[in-house]
mmCIF file of C-alpha atoms in Angstrom:
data_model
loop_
_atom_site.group_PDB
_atom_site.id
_atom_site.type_symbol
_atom_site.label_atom_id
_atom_site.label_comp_id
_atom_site.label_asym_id
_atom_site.label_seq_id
_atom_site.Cartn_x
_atom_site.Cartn_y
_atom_site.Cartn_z
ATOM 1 C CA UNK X 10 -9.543 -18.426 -25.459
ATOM 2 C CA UNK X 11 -11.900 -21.250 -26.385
ATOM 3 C CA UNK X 12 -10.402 -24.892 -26.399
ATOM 4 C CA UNK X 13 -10.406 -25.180 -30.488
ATOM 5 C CA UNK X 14 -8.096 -22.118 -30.707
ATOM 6 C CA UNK X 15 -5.694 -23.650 -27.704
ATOM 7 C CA UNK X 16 -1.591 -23.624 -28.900
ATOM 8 C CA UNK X 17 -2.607 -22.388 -32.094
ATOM 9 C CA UNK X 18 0.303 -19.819 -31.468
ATOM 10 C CA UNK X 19 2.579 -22.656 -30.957
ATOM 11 C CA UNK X 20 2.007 -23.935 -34.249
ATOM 12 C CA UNK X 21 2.554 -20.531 -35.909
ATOM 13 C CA UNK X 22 5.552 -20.150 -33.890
ATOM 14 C CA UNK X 23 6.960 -23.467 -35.103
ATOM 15 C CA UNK X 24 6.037 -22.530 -38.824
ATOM 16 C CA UNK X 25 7.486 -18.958 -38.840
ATOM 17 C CA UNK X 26 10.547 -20.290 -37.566
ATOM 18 C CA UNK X 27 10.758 -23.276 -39.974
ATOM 19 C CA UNK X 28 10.458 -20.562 -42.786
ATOM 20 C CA UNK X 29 13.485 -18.410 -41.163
ATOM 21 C CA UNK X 30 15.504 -21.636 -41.172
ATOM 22 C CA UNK X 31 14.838 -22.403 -45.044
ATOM 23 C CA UNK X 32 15.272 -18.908 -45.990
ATOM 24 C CA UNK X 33 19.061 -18.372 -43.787
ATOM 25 C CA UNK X 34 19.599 -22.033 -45.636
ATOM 26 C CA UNK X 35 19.138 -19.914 -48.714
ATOM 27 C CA UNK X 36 20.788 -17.196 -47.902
ATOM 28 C CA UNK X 37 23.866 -18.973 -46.391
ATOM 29 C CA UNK X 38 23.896 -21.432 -49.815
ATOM 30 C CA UNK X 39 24.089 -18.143 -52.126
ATOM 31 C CA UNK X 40 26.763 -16.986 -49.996
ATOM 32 C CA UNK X 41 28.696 -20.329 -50.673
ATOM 33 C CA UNK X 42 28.653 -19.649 -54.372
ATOM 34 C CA UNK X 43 29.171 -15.876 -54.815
ATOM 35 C CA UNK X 44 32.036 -16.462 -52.727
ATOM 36 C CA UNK X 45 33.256 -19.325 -54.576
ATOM 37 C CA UNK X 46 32.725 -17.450 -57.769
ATOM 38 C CA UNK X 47 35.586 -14.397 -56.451
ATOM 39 C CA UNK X 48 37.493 -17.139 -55.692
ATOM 40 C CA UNK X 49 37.823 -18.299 -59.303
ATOM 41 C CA UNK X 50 38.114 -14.840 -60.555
ATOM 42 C CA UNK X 51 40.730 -14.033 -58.052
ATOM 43 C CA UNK X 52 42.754 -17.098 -58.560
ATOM 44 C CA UNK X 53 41.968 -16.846 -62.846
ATOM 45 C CA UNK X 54 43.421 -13.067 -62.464
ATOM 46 C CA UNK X 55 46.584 -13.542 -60.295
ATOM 47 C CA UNK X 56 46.992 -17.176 -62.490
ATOM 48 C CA UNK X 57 47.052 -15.349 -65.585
ATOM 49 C CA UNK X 58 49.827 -12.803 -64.293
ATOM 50 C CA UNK X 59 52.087 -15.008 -62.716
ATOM 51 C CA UNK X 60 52.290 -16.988 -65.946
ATOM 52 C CA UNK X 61 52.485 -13.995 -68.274
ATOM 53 C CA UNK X 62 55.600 -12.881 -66.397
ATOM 54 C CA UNK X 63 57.044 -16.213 -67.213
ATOM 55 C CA UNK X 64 55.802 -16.249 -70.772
ATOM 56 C CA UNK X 65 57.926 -12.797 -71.496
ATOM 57 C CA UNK X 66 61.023 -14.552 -71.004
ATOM 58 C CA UNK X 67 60.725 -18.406 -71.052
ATOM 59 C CA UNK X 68 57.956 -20.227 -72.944
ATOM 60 C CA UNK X 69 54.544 -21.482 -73.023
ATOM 61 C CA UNK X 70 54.717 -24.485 -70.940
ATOM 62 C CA UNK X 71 56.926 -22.518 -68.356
ATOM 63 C CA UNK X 72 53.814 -20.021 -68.036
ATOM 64 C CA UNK X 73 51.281 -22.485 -67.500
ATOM 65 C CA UNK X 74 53.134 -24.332 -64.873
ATOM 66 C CA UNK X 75 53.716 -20.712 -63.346
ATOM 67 C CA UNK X 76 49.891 -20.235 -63.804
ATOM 68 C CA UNK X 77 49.163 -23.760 -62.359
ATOM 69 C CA UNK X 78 51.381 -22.911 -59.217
ATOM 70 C CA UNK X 79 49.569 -20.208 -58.453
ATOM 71 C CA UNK X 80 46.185 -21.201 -59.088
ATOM 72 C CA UNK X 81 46.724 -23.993 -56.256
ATOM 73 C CA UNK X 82 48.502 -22.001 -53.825
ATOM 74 C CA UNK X 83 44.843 -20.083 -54.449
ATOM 75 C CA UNK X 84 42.648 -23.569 -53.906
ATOM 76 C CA UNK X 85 41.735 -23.545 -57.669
ATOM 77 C CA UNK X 86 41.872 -25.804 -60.488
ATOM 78 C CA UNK X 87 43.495 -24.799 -63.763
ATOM 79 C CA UNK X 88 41.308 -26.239 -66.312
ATOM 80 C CA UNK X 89 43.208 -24.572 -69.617
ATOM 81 C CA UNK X 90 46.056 -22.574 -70.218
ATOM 82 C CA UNK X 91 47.258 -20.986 -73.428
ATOM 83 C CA UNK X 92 49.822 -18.608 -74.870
ATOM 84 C CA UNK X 93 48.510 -16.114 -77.660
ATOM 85 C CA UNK X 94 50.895 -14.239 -78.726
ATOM 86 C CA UNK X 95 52.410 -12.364 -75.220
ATOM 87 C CA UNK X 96 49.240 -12.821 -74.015
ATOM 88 C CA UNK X 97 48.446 -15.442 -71.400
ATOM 89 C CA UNK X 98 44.456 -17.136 -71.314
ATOM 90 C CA UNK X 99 43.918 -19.243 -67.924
ATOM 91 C CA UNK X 100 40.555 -20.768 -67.156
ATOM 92 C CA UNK X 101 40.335 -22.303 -63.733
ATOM 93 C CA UNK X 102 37.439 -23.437 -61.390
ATOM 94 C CA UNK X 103 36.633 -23.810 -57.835
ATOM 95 C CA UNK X 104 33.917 -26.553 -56.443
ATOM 96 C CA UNK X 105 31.022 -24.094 -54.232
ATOM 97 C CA UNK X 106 30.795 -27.048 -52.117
ATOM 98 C CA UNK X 107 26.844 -27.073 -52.403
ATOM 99 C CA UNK X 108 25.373 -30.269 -53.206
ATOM 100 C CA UNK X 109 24.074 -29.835 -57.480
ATOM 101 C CA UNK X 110 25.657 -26.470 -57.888
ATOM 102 C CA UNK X 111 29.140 -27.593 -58.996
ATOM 103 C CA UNK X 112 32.122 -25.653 -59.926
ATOM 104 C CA UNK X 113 32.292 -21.773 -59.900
ATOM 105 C CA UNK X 114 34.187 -20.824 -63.041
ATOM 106 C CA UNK X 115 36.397 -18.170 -64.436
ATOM 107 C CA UNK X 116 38.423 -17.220 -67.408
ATOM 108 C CA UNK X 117 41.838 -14.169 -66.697
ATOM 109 C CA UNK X 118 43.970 -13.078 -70.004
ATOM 110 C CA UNK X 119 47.416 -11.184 -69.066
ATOM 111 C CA UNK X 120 50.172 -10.177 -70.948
ATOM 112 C CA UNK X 121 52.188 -6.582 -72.053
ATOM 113 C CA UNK X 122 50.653 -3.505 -72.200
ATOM 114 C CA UNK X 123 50.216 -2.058 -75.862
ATOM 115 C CA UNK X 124 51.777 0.727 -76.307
ATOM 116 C CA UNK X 125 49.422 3.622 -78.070
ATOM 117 C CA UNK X 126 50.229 6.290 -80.016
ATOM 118 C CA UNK X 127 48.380 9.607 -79.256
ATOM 119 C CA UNK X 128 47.649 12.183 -81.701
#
């Protein structure tokens, strides 16, 4: 090995594992949001049911604090709540907690099951 081409496999070394470092940084940031994204939906759907229980026997306002309840036993924020008709619409979000990505969003409607007629 002549003297020019001495610990040039230290500095590849060094690199390839700089570039494995920013790409599991990647990977691991992803991660972070996907899973805070589930969260929201989870929280939006189970949110949405609690308060359109309520809603069939008490009203509105009842449901949405039944909604609220819920969506911070599920570490969510409810951002809007509204009755239509029997029908309960929750929107809540959840911060990703990754620096410029904000909040991971999602939007659950519950209420009664139509009934259909079949022919």
């Amino acid at each position: 090995m002549s003297g020019r081409e001495r610990g040039s496999a230290t500095v590849l070394a060094v690199g390839v594992i700089a570039v494995l470092i920013l790409l599991l940084g990647g990977a691991l940031t992803v991660a972070r949001v996907v899973r805070a994204a589930g969260q929201a939906a989870a929280a939006a759907d189970m949110a949405a049911l609690a308060g359109a229980r309520v809603l069939q026997t008490s009203s509105a306002p009842a449901a949405c604090a039944a909604a609220g309840r819920s969506v911070s036993g599920n570490g969510a924020v409810l951002v809007s709540c509204a009755a239509q008709g029997q029908d309960l619409l929750v929107q809540v979000s959840v911060a990703t907690g990754v620096p410029g990505a904000g909040q991971a969003a999602a939007r659950a409607r519950a209420g009664p099951a139509e009934a259909r007629t079949v022919r």
